Short mmCIF file of C-alpha atoms and ligand atoms in Angstrom, two decimals:
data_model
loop_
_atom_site.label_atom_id
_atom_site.label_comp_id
_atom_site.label_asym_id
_atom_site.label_seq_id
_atom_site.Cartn_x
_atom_site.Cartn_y
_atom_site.Cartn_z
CA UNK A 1 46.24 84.72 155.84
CA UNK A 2 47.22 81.13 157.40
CA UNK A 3 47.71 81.15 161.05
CA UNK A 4 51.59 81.70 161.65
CA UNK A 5 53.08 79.03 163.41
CA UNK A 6 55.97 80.64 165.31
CA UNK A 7 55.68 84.05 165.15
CA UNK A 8 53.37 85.36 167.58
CA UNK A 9 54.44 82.85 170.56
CA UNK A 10 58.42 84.20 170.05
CA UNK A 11 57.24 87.86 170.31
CA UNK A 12 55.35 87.42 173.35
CA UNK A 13 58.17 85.61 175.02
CA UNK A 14 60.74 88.25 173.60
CA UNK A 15 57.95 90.72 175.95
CA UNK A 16 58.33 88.62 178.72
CA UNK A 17 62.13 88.49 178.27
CA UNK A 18 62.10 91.91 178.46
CA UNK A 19 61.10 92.37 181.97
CA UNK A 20 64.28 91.01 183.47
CA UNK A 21 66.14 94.46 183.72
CA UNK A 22 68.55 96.08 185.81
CA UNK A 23 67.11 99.26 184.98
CA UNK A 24 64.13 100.94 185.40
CA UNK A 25 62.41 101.71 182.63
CA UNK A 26 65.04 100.60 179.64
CA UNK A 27 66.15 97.24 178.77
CA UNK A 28 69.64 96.31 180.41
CA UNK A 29 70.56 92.70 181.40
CA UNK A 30 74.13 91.65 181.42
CA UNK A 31 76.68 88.82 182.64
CA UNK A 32 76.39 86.67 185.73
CA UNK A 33 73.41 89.81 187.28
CA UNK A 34 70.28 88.63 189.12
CA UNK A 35 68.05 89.62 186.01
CA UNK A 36 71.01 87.50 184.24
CA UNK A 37 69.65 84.18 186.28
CA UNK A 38 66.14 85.50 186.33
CA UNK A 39 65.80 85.53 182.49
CA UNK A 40 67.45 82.27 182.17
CA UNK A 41 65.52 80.15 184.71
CA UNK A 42 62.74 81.55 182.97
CA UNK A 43 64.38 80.14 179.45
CA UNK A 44 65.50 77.07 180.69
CA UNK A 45 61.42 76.59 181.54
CA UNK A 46 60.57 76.91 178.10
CA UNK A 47 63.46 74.64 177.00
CA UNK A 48 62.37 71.77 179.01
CA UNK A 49 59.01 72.42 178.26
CA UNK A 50 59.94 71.45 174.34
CA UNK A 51 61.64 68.64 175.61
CA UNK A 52 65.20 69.94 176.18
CA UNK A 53 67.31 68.88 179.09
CA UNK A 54 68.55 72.28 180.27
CA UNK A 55 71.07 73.99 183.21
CA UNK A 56 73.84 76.87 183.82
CA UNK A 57 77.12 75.29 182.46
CA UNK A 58 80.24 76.25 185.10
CA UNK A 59 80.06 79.80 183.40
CA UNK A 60 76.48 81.04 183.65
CA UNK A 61 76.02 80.11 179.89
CA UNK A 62 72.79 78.27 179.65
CA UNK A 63 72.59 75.03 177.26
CA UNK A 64 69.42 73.07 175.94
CA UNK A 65 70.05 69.33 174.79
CA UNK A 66 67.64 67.46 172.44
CA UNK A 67 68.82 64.13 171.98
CA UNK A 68 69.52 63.02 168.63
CA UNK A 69 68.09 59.30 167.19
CA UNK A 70 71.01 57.85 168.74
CA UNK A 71 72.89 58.36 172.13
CA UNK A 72 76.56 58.83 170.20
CA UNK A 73 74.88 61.16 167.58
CA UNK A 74 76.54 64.26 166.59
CA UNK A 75 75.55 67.47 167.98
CA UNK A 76 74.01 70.41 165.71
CA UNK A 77 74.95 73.68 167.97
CA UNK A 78 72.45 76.87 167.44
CA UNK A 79 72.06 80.04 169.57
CA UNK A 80 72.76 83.12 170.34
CA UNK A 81 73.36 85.71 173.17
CA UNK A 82 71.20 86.61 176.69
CA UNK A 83 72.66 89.69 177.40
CA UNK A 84 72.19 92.95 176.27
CA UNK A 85 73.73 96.77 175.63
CA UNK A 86 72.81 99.73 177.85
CA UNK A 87 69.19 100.73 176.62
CA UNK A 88 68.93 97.81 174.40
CA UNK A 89 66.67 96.62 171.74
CA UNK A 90 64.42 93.78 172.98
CA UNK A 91 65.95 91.42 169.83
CA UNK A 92 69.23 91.35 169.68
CA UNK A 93 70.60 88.14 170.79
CA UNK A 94 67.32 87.10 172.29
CA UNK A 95 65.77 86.07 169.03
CA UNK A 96 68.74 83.79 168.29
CA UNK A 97 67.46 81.77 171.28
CA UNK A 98 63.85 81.81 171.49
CA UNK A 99 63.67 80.89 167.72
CA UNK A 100 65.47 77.67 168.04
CA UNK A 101 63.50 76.62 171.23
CA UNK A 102 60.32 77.36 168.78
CA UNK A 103 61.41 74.73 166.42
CA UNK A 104 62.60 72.00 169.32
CA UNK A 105 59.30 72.20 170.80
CA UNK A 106 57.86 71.30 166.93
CA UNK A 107 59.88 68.88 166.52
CA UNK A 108 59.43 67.13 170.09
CA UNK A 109 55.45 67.77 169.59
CA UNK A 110 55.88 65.70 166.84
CA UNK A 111 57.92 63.13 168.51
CA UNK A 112 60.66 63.50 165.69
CA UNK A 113 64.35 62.52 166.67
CA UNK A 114 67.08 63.74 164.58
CA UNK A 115 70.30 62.15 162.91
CA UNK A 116 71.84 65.05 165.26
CA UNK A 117 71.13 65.84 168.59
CA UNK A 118 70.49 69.48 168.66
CA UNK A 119 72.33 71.74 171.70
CA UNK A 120 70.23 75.51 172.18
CA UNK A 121 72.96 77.63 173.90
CA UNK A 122 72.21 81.07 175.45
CA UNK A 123 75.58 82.71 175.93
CA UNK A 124 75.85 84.67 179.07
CA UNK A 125 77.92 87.22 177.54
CA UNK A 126 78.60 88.32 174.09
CA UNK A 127 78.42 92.63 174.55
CA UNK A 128 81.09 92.68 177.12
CA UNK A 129 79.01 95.48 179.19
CA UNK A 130 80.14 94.20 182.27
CA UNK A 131 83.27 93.17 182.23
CA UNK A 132 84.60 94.79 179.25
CA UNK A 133 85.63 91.56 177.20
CA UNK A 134 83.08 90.01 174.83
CA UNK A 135 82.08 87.01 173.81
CA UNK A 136 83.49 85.04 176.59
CA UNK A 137 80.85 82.35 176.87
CA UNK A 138 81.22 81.15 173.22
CA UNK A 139 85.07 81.92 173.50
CA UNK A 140 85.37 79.18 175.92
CA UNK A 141 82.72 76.48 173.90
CA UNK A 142 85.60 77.14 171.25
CA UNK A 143 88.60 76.60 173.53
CA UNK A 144 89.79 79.92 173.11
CA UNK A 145 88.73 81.44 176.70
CA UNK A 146 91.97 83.97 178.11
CA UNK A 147 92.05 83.22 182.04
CA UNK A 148 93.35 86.91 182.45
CA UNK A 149 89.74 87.90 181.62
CA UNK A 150 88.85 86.46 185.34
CA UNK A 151 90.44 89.54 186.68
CA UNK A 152 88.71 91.89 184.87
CA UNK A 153 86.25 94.26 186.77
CA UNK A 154 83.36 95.68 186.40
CA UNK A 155 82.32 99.12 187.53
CA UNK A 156 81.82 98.06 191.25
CA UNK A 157 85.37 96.70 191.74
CA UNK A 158 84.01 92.80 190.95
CA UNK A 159 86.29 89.97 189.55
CA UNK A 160 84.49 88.17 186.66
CA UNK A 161 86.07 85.38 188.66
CA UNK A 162 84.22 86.68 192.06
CA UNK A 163 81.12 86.99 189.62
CA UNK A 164 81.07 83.40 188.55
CA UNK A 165 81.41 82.21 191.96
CA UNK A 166 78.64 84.07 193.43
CA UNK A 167 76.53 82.90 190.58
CA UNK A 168 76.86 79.30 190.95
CA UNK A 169 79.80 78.51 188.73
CA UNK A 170 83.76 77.40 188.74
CA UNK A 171 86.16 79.41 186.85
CA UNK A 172 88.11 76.66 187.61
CA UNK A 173 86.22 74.30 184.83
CA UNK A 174 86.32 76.75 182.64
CA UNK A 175 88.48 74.98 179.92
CA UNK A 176 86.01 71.97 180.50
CA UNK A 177 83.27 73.41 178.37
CA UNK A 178 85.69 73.67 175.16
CA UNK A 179 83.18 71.33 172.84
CA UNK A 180 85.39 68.73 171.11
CA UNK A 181 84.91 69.67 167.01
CA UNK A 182 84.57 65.45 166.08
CA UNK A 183 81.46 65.48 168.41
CA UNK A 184 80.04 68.58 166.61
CA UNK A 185 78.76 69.03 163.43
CA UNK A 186 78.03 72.51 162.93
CA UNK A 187 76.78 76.08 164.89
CA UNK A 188 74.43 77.85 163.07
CA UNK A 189 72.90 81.47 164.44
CA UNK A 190 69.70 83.44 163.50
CA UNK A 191 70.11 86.97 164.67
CA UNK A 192 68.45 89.96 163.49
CA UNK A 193 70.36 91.73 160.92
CA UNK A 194 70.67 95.29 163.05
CA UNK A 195 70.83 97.16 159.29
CA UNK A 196 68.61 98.51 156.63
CA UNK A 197 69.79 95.84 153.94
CA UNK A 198 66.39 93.05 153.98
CA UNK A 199 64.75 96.01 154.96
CA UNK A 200 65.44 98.25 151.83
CA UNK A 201 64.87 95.20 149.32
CA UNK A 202 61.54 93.88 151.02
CA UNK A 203 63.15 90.41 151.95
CA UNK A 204 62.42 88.72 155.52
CA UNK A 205 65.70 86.95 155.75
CA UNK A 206 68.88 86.48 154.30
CA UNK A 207 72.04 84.40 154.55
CA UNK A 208 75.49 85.81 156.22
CA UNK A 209 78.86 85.13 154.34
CA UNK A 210 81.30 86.74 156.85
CA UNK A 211 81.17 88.10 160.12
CA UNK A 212 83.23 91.07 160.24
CA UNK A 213 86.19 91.54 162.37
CA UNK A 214 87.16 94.42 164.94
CA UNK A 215 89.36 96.58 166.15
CA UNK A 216 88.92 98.57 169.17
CA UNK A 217 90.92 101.03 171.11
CA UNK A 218 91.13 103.35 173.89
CA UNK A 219 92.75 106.74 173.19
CA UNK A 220 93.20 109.95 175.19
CA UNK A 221 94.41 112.94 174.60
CA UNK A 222 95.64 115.00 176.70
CA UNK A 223 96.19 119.66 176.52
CA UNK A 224 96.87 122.02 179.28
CA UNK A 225 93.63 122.93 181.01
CA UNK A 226 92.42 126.62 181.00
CA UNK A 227 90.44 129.34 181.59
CA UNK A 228 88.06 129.71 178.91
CA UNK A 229 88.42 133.53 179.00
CA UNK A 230 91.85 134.22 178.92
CA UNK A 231 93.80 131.85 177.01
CA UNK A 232 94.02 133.55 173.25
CA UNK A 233 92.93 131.04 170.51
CA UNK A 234 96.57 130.29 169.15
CA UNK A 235 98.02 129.36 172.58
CA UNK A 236 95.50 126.39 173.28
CA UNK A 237 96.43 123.19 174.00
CA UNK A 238 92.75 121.71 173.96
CA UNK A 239 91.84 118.20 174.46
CA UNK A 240 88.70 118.53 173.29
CA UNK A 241 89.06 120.24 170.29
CA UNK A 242 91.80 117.35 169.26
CA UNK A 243 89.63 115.01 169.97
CA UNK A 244 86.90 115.88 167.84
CA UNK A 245 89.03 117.00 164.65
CA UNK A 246 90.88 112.77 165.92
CA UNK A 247 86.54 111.59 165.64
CA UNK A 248 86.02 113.47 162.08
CA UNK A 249 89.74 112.02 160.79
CA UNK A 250 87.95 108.61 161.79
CA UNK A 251 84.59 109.19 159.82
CA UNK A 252 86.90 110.40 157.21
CA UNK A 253 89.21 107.97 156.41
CA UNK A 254 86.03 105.28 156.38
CA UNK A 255 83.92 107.43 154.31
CA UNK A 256 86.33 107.05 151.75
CA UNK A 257 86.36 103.50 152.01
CA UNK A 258 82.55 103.22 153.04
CA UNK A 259 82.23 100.34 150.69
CA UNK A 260 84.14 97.95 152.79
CA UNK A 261 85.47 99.73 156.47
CA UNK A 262 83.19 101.17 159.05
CA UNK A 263 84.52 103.11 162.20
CA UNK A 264 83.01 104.39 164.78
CA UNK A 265 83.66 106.80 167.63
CA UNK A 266 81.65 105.79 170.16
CA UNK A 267 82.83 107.42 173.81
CA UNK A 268 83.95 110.27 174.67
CA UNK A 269 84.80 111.70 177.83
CA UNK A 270 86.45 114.80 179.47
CA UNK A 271 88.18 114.83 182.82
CA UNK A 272 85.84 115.14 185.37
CA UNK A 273 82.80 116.09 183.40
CA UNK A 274 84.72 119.17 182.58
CA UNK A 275 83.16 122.47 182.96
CA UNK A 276 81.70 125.33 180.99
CA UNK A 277 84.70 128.33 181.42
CA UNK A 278 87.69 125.56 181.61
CA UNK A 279 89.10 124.62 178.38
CA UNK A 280 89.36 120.63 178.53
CA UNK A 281 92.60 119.32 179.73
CA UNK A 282 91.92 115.72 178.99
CA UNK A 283 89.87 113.49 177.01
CA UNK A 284 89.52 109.81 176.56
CA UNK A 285 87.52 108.21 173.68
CA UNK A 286 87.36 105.05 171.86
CA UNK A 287 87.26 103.71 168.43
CA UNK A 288 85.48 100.73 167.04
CA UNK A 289 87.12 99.63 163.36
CA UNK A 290 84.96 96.70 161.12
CA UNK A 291 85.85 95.28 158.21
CA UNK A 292 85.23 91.70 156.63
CA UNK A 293 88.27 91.95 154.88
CA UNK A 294 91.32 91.63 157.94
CA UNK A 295 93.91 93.37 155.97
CA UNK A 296 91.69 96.68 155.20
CA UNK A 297 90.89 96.68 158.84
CA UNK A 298 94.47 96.55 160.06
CA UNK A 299 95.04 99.33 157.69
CA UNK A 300 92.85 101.00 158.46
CA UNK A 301 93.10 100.87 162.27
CA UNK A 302 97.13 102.40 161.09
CA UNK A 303 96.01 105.21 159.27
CA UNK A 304 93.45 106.35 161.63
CA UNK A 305 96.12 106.07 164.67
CA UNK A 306 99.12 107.79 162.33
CA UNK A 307 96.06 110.52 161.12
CA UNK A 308 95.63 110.75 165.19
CA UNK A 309 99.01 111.31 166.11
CA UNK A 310 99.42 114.09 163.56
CA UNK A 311 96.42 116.27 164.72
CA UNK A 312 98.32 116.00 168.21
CA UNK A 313 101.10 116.89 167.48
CA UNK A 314 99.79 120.11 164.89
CA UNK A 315 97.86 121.06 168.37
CA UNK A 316 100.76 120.55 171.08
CA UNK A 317 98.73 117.29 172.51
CA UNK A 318 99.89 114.21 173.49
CA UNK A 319 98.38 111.07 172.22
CA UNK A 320 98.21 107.66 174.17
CA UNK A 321 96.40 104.95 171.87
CA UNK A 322 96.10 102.12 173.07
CA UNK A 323 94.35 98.93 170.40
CA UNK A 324 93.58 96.48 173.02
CA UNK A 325 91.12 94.22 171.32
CA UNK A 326 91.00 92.67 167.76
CA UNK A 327 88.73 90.01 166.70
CA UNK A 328 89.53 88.25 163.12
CA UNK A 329 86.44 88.40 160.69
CA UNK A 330 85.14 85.14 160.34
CA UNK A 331 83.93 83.39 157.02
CA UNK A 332 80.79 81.44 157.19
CA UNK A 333 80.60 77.64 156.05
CA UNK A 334 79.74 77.26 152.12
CA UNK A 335 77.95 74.43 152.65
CA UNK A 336 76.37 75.36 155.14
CA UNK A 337 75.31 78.93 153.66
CA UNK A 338 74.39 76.35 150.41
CA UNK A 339 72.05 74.89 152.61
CA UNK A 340 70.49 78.13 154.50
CA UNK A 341 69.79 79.32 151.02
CA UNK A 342 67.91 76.57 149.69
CA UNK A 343 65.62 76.60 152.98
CA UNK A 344 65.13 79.85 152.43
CA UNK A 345 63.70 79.05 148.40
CA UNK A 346 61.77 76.64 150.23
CA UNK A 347 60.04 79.07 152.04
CA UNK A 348 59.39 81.35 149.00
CA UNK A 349 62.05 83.99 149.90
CA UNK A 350 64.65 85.48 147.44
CA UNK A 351 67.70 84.11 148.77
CA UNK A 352 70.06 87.22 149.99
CA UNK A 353 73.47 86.48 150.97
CA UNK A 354 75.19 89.84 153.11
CA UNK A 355 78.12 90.35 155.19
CA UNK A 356 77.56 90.66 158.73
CA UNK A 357 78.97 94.59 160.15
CA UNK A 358 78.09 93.38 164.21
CA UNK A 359 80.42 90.45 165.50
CA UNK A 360 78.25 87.93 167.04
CA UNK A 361 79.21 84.20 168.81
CA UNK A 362 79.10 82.37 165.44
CA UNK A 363 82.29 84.41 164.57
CA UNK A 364 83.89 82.67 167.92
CA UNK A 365 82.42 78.62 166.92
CA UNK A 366 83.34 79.18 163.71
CA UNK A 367 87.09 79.10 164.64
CA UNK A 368 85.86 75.14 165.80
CA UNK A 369 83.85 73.85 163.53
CA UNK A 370 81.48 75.09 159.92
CA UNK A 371 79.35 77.97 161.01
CA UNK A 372 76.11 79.77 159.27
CA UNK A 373 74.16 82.51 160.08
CA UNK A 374 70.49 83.05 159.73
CA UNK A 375 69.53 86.93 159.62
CA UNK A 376 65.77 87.78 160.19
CA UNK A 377 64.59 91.58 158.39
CA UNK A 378 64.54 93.95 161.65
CA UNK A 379 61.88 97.27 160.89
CA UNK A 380 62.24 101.00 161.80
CA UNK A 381 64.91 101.43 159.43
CA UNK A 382 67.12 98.42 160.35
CA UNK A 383 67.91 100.12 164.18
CA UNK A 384 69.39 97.99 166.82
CA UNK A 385 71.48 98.79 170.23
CA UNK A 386 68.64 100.81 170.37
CA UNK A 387 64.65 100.07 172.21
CA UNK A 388 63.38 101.08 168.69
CA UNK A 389 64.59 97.86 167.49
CA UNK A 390 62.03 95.84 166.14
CA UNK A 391 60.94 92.57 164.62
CA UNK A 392 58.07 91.85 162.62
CA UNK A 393 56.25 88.23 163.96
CA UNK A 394 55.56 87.26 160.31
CA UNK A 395 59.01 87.77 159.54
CA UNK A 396 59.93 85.77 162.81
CA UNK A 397 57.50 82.89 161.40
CA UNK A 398 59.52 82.77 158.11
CA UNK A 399 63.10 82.76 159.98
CA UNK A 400 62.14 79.83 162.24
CA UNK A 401 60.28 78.07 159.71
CA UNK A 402 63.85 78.44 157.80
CA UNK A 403 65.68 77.40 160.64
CA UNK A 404 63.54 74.57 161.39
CA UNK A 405 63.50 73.36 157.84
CA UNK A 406 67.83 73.95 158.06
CA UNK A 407 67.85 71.59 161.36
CA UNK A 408 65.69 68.80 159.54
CA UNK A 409 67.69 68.68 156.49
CA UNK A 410 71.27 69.13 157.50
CA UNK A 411 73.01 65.73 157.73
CA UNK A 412 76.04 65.28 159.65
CA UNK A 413 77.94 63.64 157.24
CA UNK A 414 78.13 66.96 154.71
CA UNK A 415 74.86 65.57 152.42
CA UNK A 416 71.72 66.78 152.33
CA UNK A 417 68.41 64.68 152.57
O1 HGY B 1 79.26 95.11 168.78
C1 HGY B 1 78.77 94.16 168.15
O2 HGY B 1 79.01 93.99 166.99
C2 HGY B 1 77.86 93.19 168.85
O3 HGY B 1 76.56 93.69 168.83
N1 HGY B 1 78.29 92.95 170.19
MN1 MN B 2 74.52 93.58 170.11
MN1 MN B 3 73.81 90.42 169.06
#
């Protein structure tokens, strides 16, 4: 078996990447925390190390520059995401950062310049754990940051403006780090694919066509609270029972459609924890609505809300439902996907192509400029948001090897060498 070049040396630093948490004993890191600036001193080590000037831009994001064979060269943009979910995997997002600081350190061992300089950017937030909006550091590199995010709050009463402050930044300069689209060429991400797909056929990485878009709301329902022994059946007004037959209307309506619409129900709360004799007064719950098709997701998103309101009103509830976020799918670059899939015959691998279900921060560049996506096989059944994620280090060999074959053939210009 020859030695892997990449593979082991990413999984070790994934392990030490792991060890900046906020909580004991799970994986937790997010935006503009201690373990936040921890992690990414600790990155921006390695990125100098393979030659990389590196920093905190005025937003905590953290950028790598290796300069191109000429000082007005134009810039190649790769990476991915630093933080993670609640009880996360130790992969997702990570692995979009560490592989591209694998190749940069090959290609600076070898003392190769490019016709591109190439920019390694670890967003500080893509999840939205925090702060509740996502994807706000590559929202801004694509000129699309909303200022009313700086008021948002996170669970201990703190401004995401207060939070950039006290971690170095300027929420003022903000609108500074918008890249300008004739200085860059292209953003491509490798990610792990967080599904069964390479899994099931045996492949160790494929290429993504679209990055699905979202919809997500807040609902809540609320009944007449009760006591659990006295109220007959046929006189409830209970919050919790609409709410659940609202979740199963949502798995409904996308299992019919499960070729092309996921949803998801993925909180649910009762009013104060509720209580074991009390019938539940009021609930609150979200729903998360993907498609890569934006018309079928705005349907759907419809449906689901009109299906909603009728269960409350059958059950004497009220209904408040509230869609505050929506994210456009994003198609990737056929070029650039041309590209990704003849590195990927170069390294022996059936070329795959696959929608993308998760949104990630190519979905945000590639409103700027041609975007591609790299997805790497993850194991144990294709889990993710989850510490049983996990990533094989041949399978990370093959997907930097790809990505490191990608950066030394893409040209600038829109040929290929
Ligand atoms: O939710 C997502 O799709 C991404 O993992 N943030
Ligand atoms: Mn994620
Ligand atoms: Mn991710």
């Amino acid at each position: 078996m020859s030695a892997l070049r990449f593979g082991p040396g990413i999984l070790a630093r994934h392990e030490a990447l792991a060890r900046f948490t906020q909580d004991e004993g799970r994986l937790t890191r997010t935006y503009l925390t201690a373990k936040h600036r921890e992690a990414g001193e600790t990155v921006m080590a390695w990125m100098r190390e393979a030659g990389m000037e590196a920093g905190f831009d005025a937003m905590g994001n953290l950028v790598g520059r290796y300069a191109g064979a000429t000082a007005d060269a134009p810039v190649l943009m790769t990476g991915s995401h630093m933080d993670t979910v609640v009880d996360a995997g130790k992969y997702d997002g990570s692995f979009g950062i560490l592989s591209p600081i694998a190749c940069v350190a090959d290609l600076h061992a070898r003392g190769k310049r490019l016709p591109h300089a190439i920019e390694v950017v670890a967003f500080g937030d893509e999840e939205g754990v925090r702060f509740g909006a996502t994807l706000l550091g590559s929202r801004a590199m694509a000129g699309r940051f909303d200022p009313k995010a700086l008021e948002a709050k996170d669970k201990d009463g703190i401004t995401l403006r207060e939070a950039i402050r006290d971690f170095g930044g300027d929420p003022d300069a903000i609108p500074t780090l918008k890249r300008d689209p004739a200085k860059v060429a292209a953003f491509v991400e490798t990610h792990i694919e967080q599904g069964p797909v390479l899994l099931d056929e045996g492949l160790a990485v494929g290429v993504v066509t679209a990055i699905s878009g979202c919809t997500r709301v807040r609902a809540r329902v609320t009944g007449v609270a009760g006591h659990a022994g006295t109220v007959p059946m046929p006189l409830r007004q209970d919050a919790l029972a609409a709410a659940a037959e609202m979740t199963l209307a949502v798995e409904t309506y996308c299992c019919a459609r499960a070729d092309r619409i996921v949803g998801t129900v993925g909180k649910l709360a009762v009013d104060g924890e509720g209580a074991i004799n009390v019938i539940p007064g009021g609930v609150n719950f979200t729903v998360d609505v993907r498609s890569p098709d934006d018309a079928e997701r705005r349907a759907a998103a419809e449906a689901i809300r009109a299906d909603c309101e009728d269960i409350a009103e059958s059950r004497g509830v009220a209904l408040a439902w509230d869609a505050f976020f929506e994210l456009q799918s994003a198609p990737c670059d056929p070029r650039l996907m041309t590209l990704m899939g003849e590195c990927i015959a170069r390294a022996g691998v059936k070329v795959r192509t696959l929608p993308s279900g998760a949104g990630h921060d190519a979905m945000e560049m590639a409103r700027l400029v041609p975007a591609a996506m790299l997805f790497v096989r993850c194991g144990a059944g294709g889990v993710s948001h989850n510490p049983a994620e996990t990533l094989d280090e041949r399978d990370a060999d093959i997907a930097t090897a790809v990505l490191l074959d990608f950066l030394e053939r893409f040209q600038p210009s829109g040929a290929r060498r």
